[in-house]
Amino acid sequence: MGSKLKVDNVCFSYYGLKGETKTIDNLSFEADEGEFVAIVGPSGCGKTTLLSCLSGLLVPTEGTITINGKHISEADVRIGYMHQKDLLFDWRDNYKNIALSIEISPFDKEERTENIKKLLETYDLKDFKHSYPSALSGGMRQRVALIRTLICKPDFLLLDEPFSALDFQTRLEVSDDIYRIIRKEKKTAILITHDIEEAISMADKILVLSKRPTHVIETIRIKLSVEDRTPFTARDAPEFSEYFHHIYKELKDGEIG
């Protein structure tokens, strides 16, 4: 399986009246096709800036980001971005919220329309396609938001703390839903999260970042001995607490060092 995403010695700085503020410093990693990567790090270390670079919204000061060898230099249809908030328009029904991706993209509209119908049925939203977002639970709204992201068939997904606004029980349920959808659609995913348990339960590997200017302290492969792994069942794995304590220590050391 070839590398799908490659981040090579990326640096990023903001410039203002007080000069340069370096946010990312020689950060490198790869994500293989179909891999789920979680990124954790101290608050304010530059995780969202990194996600903006991966999406093409920001251009690195130094270094390169490529998908299948092609450089990302601007917003790219190969990249789907799921934000902290679902960003659904309250005045559009769920079908029209999802169809927004079709309206603003150059893709074949008939093909995408059929894909909307298929995804709504597959993920138990068929009966709610003409409901408005206000009629949905937080979990259902996130499913609608993810389907909207998938309509343009991106090569990989960026998930910017998509469960942070939900209560704990809903968060567990929705993370299971989103995980199942991403695995079924065989997408490469990059998850930004402050929640160590969430990262362990969902990811194939975790990147632990340092304080700003951020770089990768450690890359941790997650192997859990559970059958039919989901974010919920993963928490019962005997290795789970060991990963948690290791990552927590790395983060604390990274804040100090």
Coordinates of C-alpha atoms in Angstrom, one line a residue:
M1 CA 0.0 0.0 0.0
G2 CA 1.6 3.3 -1.1
S3 CA 1.8 6.4 0.9
K4 CA -1.2 8.7 0.3
L5 CA -0.3 11.8 2.3
K6 CA 3.2 13.0 2.9
V7 CA 4.2 16.0 5.1
D8 CA 7.9 16.7 4.6
N9 CA 9.8 19.1 6.9
V10 CA 6.9 21.6 7.1
C11 CA 7.4 24.9 8.8
F12 CA 4.9 27.7 9.2
S13 CA 5.3 31.2 10.7
Y14 CA 2.9 34.1 11.2
Y15 CA 4.2 37.6 10.7
G16 CA 2.9 40.7 12.5
L17 CA 4.0 44.0 13.9
K18 CA 6.2 42.2 16.5
G19 CA 7.9 40.1 13.8
E20 CA 7.8 36.4 13.2
T21 CA 5.9 33.9 15.3
K22 CA 7.0 30.4 14.4
T23 CA 4.1 27.9 14.9
I24 CA 5.3 24.7 13.1
D25 CA 9.0 23.6 13.0
N26 CA 10.2 20.9 10.6
L27 CA 7.2 18.6 11.1
S28 CA 7.1 15.4 9.1
F29 CA 4.8 12.4 8.9
E30 CA 3.0 10.1 6.4
A31 CA -0.5 8.7 6.2
D32 CA -1.1 5.6 4.1
E33 CA -4.2 5.0 2.1
G34 CA -7.1 4.1 4.4
E35 CA -5.2 4.9 7.6
F36 CA -6.8 6.8 10.5
V37 CA -4.3 9.2 12.1
A38 CA -5.0 11.2 15.3
I39 CA -3.0 14.2 16.2
V40 CA -2.7 15.4 19.9
G41 CA -0.7 18.1 21.4
P42 CA -0.7 20.9 24.0
S43 CA -3.4 23.6 23.7
G44 CA -2.1 26.4 21.3
C45 CA 0.7 24.3 19.9
G46 CA -0.5 24.7 16.2
K47 CA -2.7 21.7 15.5
T48 CA -5.4 23.8 13.7
T49 CA -2.6 25.7 11.8
L50 CA -1.3 22.3 10.7
L51 CA -4.8 21.3 9.6
S52 CA -5.1 24.5 7.6
C53 CA -1.9 23.7 5.8
L54 CA -3.1 20.2 5.1
S55 CA -6.3 21.6 3.6
G56 CA -4.5 24.1 1.4
L57 CA -6.0 27.1 3.2
L58 CA -2.5 28.1 4.4
V59 CA 0.8 27.5 2.5
P60 CA 3.8 26.3 4.5
T61 CA 6.6 28.7 5.0
E62 CA 9.0 25.8 4.2
G63 CA 8.6 22.2 3.3
T64 CA 6.0 20.3 1.2
I65 CA 2.7 18.5 1.5
T66 CA 1.7 16.1 -1.2
I67 CA -1.1 13.7 -1.9
N68 CA 0.0 10.8 -4.2
G69 CA 3.0 12.9 -5.1
K70 CA 1.0 16.0 -6.1
H71 CA 1.6 19.2 -4.1
I72 CA -1.1 20.9 -2.1
S73 CA -0.9 24.6 -2.7
E74 CA -4.5 25.7 -2.4
A75 CA -7.9 24.5 -1.4
D76 CA -8.3 21.1 -3.1
V77 CA -11.3 18.9 -4.0
R78 CA -9.3 15.9 -2.9
I79 CA -9.6 17.1 0.7
G80 CA -12.7 17.0 2.8
Y81 CA -12.8 19.2 5.9
M82 CA -15.2 18.5 8.8
H83 CA -15.2 21.3 11.4
Q84 CA -15.8 21.4 15.1
K85 CA -19.3 22.7 14.4
D86 CA -21.5 21.0 11.8
L87 CA -22.1 24.4 9.9
L88 CA -25.5 23.3 8.6
F89 CA -27.7 26.1 7.3
D90 CA -30.9 26.2 9.4
W91 CA -33.0 27.5 6.5
R92 CA -32.1 24.5 4.2
D93 CA -33.4 21.0 4.8
N94 CA -30.9 18.2 5.3
Y95 CA -31.0 17.2 1.6
K96 CA -30.3 20.7 0.5
N97 CA -27.5 21.1 3.1
I98 CA -25.8 18.0 1.7
A99 CA -26.4 19.1 -1.9
L100 CA -24.5 22.4 -1.2
S101 CA -21.3 20.5 -2.1
I102 CA -22.7 19.7 -5.5
E103 CA -23.8 23.3 -6.1
I104 CA -20.4 24.7 -5.6
S105 CA -18.3 21.9 -7.2
P106 CA -17.5 21.1 -10.9
F107 CA -18.6 17.5 -10.6
D108 CA -21.4 15.8 -12.4
K109 CA -24.6 16.8 -10.6
E110 CA -26.6 13.8 -11.6
E111 CA -24.0 11.4 -10.3
R112 CA -23.7 13.3 -7.0
T113 CA -27.5 13.4 -6.6
E114 CA -27.7 9.6 -6.8
N115 CA -24.8 9.4 -4.3
I116 CA -26.7 11.6 -1.8
K117 CA -29.7 9.3 -2.0
K118 CA -27.5 6.3 -1.5
L119 CA -25.6 7.8 1.5
L120 CA -28.8 8.9 3.2
E121 CA -30.2 5.4 3.0
T122 CA -27.0 3.7 4.0
Y123 CA -26.6 5.8 7.1
D124 CA -30.2 5.9 8.3
L125 CA -31.1 9.4 7.4
K126 CA -33.5 8.7 4.5
D127 CA -36.6 9.6 6.5
F128 CA -35.0 12.9 7.6
K129 CA -33.9 14.2 4.2
H130 CA -36.6 16.9 4.1
S131 CA -36.3 17.7 7.8
Y132 CA -34.4 20.8 9.0
P133 CA -31.3 20.7 11.1
S134 CA -33.2 22.0 14.1
A135 CA -35.2 18.7 14.2
L136 CA -32.1 16.6 14.5
S137 CA -30.0 15.4 17.5
G138 CA -26.4 16.5 17.7
G139 CA -25.3 13.1 16.4
M140 CA -27.6 13.1 13.4
R141 CA -26.4 16.6 12.5
Q142 CA -22.8 15.4 12.5
R143 CA -23.8 12.5 10.2
V144 CA -25.4 15.0 7.8
A145 CA -22.2 17.1 7.9
L146 CA -20.0 14.1 7.2
I147 CA -22.2 13.0 4.3
R148 CA -22.0 16.5 2.9
T149 CA -18.2 16.2 3.1
L150 CA -18.2 12.8 1.4
I151 CA -20.4 13.7 -1.6
C152 CA -17.4 15.1 -3.5
K153 CA -15.5 11.9 -2.9
P154 CA -12.4 13.4 -1.3
D155 CA -9.2 11.3 -1.1
F156 CA -8.9 12.0 2.6
L157 CA -10.8 13.7 5.4
L158 CA -9.6 16.3 7.9
L159 CA -11.6 16.2 11.2
D160 CA -11.1 19.2 13.5
E161 CA -12.4 18.1 16.9
P162 CA -15.8 17.2 15.4
F163 CA -17.2 15.8 18.7
S164 CA -16.1 18.6 21.0
A165 CA -19.5 20.3 21.3
L166 CA -21.3 17.1 22.3
D167 CA -22.0 15.7 25.8
F168 CA -20.0 12.6 26.8
Q169 CA -22.6 10.0 26.0
T170 CA -23.5 11.5 22.6
R171 CA -19.8 11.9 21.9
L172 CA -19.3 8.2 22.3
E173 CA -22.3 7.3 20.1
V174 CA -21.3 9.8 17.4
S175 CA -17.7 8.8 17.3
D176 CA -18.8 5.2 16.7
D177 CA -21.1 6.4 13.9
I178 CA -18.4 8.6 12.2
Y179 CA -15.7 5.8 12.7
R180 CA -18.0 3.3 11.0
I181 CA -18.8 5.6 8.1
I182 CA -15.1 6.5 7.5
R183 CA -14.1 2.8 7.6
K184 CA -16.9 1.7 5.3
E185 CA -16.0 4.4 2.8
K186 CA -12.3 3.5 3.1
K187 CA -11.2 7.0 3.6
T188 CA -7.8 8.2 4.9
A189 CA -8.6 10.4 7.9
I190 CA -6.7 12.9 10.0
L191 CA -8.3 13.7 13.4
I192 CA -7.3 16.7 15.6
T193 CA -8.4 16.1 19.2
H194 CA -7.6 17.2 22.8
D195 CA -9.1 13.9 24.0
I196 CA -6.4 11.2 24.5
E197 CA -9.0 8.5 25.0
E198 CA -10.8 9.5 21.8
A199 CA -7.5 9.4 19.8
I200 CA -6.6 5.9 21.1
S201 CA -10.1 4.5 20.5
M202 CA -10.2 5.7 16.8
A203 CA -6.7 5.9 15.4
D204 CA -4.4 3.4 13.7
K205 CA -1.5 5.7 14.8
I206 CA -1.2 8.8 16.9
L207 CA 1.1 11.8 16.4
V208 CA 2.1 13.5 19.7
L209 CA 3.1 17.1 19.1
S210 CA 5.3 19.4 21.2
K211 CA 4.5 22.9 22.4
R212 CA 4.9 25.7 19.9
P213 CA 6.8 25.8 17.6
T214 CA 5.4 22.3 17.2
H215 CA 7.1 19.2 15.9
V216 CA 6.4 15.5 16.2
I217 CA 7.6 14.1 19.6
E218 CA 6.6 10.6 18.9
T219 CA 4.5 8.5 16.5
I220 CA 2.6 5.7 18.2
R221 CA 1.1 2.7 16.4
I222 CA -2.1 1.6 18.1
K223 CA -2.8 -2.1 18.3
L224 CA -5.7 -3.2 20.5
S225 CA -6.7 -6.8 21.1
V226 CA -10.4 -6.5 20.7
E227 CA -12.7 -8.1 18.1
D228 CA -14.9 -5.9 15.9
R229 CA -13.1 -2.7 17.1
T230 CA -15.1 0.5 17.4
P231 CA -14.4 3.6 19.5
F232 CA -16.6 2.1 22.2
T233 CA -15.3 -1.4 22.3
A234 CA -11.7 -0.2 22.0
R235 CA -11.9 1.2 25.5
D236 CA -12.2 -2.3 26.9
A237 CA -8.8 -3.4 25.4
P238 CA -6.2 -4.4 28.0
E239 CA -3.6 -2.1 26.3
F240 CA -5.8 1.0 26.4
S241 CA -4.7 2.4 29.8
E242 CA -1.1 1.8 29.0
Y243 CA -1.3 3.8 25.8
F244 CA -3.2 6.5 27.7
H245 CA -0.6 6.9 30.4
H246 CA 2.3 6.9 27.9
I247 CA 0.7 9.6 25.7
Y248 CA -0.3 11.7 28.8
K249 CA 3.4 11.6 30.0
E250 CA 4.7 12.5 26.5
L251 CA 2.3 15.5 26.4
K252 CA 3.3 16.8 29.8
D253 CA 7.0 16.4 29.0
G254 CA 6.4 18.2 25.6
E255 CA 4.8 21.1 27.4
I256 CA 7.8 21.5 29.7
G257 CA 10.6 20.6 27.2

